[in-house]
PDB file of C-alpha atoms in Angstrom:
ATOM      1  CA  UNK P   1       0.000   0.000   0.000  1.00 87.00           C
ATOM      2  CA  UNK P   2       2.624   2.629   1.184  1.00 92.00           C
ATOM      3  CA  UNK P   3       5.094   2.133  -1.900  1.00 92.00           C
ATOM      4  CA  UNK P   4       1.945   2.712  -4.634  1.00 95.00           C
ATOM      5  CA  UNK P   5       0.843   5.239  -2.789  1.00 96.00           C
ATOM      6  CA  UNK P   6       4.003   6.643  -2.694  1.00 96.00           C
ATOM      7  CA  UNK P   7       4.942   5.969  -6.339  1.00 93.00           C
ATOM      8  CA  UNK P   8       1.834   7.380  -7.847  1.00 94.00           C
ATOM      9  CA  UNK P   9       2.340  10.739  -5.363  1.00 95.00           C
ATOM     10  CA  UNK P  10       5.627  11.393  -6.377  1.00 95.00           C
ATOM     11  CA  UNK P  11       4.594  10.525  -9.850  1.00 93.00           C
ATOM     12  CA  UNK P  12       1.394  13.297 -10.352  1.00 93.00           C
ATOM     13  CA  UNK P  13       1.882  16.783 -10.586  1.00 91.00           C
ATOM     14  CA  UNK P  14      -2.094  16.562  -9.154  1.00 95.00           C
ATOM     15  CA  UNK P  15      -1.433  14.869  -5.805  1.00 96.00           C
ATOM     16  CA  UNK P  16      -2.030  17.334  -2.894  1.00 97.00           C
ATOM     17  CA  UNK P  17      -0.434  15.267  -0.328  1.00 98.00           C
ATOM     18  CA  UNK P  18       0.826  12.046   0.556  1.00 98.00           C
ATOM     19  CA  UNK P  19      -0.127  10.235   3.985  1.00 98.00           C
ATOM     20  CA  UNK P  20       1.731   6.878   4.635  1.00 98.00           C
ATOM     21  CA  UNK P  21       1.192   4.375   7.329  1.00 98.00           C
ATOM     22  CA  UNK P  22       3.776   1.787   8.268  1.00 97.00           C
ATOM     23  CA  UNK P  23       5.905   2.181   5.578  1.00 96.00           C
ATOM     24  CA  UNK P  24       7.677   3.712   2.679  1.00 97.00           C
ATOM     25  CA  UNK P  25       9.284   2.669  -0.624  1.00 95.00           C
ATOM     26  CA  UNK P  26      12.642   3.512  -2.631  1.00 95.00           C
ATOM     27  CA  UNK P  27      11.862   6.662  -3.996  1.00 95.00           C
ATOM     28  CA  UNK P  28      12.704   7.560  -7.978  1.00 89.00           C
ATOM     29  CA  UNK P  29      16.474   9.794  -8.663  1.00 88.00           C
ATOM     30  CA  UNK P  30      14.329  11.829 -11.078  1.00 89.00           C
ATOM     31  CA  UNK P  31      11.119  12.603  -9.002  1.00 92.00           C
ATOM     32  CA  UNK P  32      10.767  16.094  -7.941  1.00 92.00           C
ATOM     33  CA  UNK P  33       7.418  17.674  -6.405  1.00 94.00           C
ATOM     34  CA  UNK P  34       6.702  21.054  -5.164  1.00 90.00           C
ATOM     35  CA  UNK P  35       6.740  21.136  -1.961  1.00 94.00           C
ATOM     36  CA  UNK P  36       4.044  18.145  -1.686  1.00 97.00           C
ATOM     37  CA  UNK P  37       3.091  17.793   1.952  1.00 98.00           C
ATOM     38  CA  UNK P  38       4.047  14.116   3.487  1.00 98.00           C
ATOM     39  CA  UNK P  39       3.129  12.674   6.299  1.00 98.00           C
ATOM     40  CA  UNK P  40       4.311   9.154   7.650  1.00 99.00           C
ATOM     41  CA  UNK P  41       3.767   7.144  10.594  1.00 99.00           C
ATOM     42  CA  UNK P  42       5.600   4.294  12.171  1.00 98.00           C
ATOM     43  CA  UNK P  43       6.445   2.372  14.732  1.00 98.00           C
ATOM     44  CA  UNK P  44       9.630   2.512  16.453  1.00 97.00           C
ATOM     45  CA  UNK P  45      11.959   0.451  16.133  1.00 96.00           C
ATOM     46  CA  UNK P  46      10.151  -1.175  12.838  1.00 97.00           C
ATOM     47  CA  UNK P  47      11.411  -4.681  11.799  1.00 94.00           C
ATOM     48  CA  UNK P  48      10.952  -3.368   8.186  1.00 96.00           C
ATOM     49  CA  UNK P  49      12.217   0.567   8.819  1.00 96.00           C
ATOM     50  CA  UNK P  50      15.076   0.361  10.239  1.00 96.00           C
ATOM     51  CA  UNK P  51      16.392   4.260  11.617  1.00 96.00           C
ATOM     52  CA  UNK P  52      18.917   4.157   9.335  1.00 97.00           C
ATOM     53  CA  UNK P  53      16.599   3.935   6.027  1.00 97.00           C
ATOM     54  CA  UNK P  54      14.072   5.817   7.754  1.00 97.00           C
ATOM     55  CA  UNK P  55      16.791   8.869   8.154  1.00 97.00           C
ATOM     56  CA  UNK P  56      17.999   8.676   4.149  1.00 97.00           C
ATOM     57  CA  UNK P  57      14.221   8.052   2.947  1.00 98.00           C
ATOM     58  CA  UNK P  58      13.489  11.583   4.793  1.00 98.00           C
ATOM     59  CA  UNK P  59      16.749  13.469   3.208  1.00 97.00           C
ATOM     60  CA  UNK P  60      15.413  11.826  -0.140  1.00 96.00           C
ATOM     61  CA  UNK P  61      11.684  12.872  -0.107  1.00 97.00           C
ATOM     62  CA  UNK P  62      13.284  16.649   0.967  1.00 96.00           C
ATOM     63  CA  UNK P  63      15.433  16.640  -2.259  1.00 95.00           C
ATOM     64  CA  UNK P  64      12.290  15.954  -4.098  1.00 95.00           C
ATOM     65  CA  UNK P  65      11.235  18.763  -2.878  1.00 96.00           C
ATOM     66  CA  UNK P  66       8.410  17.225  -0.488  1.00 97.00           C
ATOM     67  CA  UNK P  67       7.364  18.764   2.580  1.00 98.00           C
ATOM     68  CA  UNK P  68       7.756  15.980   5.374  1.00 98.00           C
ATOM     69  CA  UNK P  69       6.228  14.882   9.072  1.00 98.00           C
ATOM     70  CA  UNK P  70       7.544  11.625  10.155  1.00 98.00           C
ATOM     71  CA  UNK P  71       5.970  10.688  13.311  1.00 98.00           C
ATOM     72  CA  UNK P  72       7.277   7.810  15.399  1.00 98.00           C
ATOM     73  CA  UNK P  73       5.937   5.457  18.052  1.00 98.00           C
ATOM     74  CA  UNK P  74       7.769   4.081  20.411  1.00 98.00           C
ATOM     75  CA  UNK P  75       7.239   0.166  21.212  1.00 97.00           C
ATOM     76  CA  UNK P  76       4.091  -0.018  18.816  1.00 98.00           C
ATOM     77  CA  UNK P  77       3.838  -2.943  16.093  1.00 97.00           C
ATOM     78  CA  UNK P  78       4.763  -2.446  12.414  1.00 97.00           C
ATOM     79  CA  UNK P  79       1.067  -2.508  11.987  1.00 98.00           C
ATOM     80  CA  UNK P  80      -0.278  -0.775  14.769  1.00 98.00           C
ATOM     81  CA  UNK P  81      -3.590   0.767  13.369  1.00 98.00           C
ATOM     82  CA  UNK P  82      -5.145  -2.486  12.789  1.00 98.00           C
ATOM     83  CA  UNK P  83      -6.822  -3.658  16.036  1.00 98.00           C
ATOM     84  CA  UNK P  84      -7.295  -7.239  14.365  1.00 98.00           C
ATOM     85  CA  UNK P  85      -3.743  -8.020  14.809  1.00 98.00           C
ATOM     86  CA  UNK P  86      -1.123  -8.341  17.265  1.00 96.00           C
ATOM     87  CA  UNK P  87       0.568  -5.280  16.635  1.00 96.00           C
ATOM     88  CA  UNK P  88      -2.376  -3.294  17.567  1.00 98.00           C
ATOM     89  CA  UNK P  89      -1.409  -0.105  19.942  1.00 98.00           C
ATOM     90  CA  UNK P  90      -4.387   1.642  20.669  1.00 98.00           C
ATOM     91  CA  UNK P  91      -2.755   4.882  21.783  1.00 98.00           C
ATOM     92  CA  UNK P  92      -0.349   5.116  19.243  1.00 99.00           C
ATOM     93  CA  UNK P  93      -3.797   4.059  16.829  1.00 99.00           C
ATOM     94  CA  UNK P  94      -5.932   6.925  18.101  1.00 99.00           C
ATOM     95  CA  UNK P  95      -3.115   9.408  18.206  1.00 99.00           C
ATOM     96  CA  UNK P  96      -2.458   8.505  14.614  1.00 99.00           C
ATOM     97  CA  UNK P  97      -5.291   8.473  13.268  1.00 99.00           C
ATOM     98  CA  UNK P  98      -5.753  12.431  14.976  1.00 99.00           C
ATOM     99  CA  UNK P  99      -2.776  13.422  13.594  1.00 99.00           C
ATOM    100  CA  UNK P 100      -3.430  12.024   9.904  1.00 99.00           C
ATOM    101  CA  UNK P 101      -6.812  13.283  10.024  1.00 99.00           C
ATOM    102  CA  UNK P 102      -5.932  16.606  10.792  1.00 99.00           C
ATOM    103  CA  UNK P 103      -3.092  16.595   8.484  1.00 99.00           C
ATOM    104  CA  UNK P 104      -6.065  15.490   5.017  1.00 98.00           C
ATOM    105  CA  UNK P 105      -7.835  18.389   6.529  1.00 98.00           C
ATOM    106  CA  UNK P 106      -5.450  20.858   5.745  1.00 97.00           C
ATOM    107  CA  UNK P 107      -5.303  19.440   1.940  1.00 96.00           C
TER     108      UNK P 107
END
């Protein structure tokens, strides 16, 4: 989910803003945007986003000229929105799901 959304983002001039949960994707040499408001959340540590690719994906989404929240949750699950699984954390959940809605409210 996070890497199409991503891809097709980065890849229309149209997109007013690009909210990612749980994960991000490689992100194209070429892409540029103008100043394209991103928002990501994820857990921390995340088995699949580690700090280090975390830190390089945020200095590449700037170069693209993106404008970009990363907010981080200690101790949650890699999938900690979905209360059907085990990686369910409610309070990182609701304060999520505040954030991001405020966040498409401002688009």
């Amino acid at each position: 989910g996070a890497a199409t959304a991503q891809t097709l983002a980065l890849g229309d001039a149209k997109a007013r803003g690009l909210l990612l949960f749980h994960g991000t994707s490689d992100i194209a040499e070429n892409a540029t945007v103008d100043e394209l408001p991103v928002q990501l959340h994820v857990a921390d540590p995340d088995p699949f986003e580690s700090h280090d690719w975390l830190n390089s994906w945020y200095l590449q989404m700037q170069r693209t000229g993106a404008d970009v929240e990363i907010y981080r949750y200690p101790g949650a699950g890699h999938l900690f929105t979905d209360p059907d699984l085990h990686d369910y954390d409610q309070a990182a959940a609701e304060q999520t799901w505040k954030v991001a809605l405020g966040f498409l409210a401002t688009l």
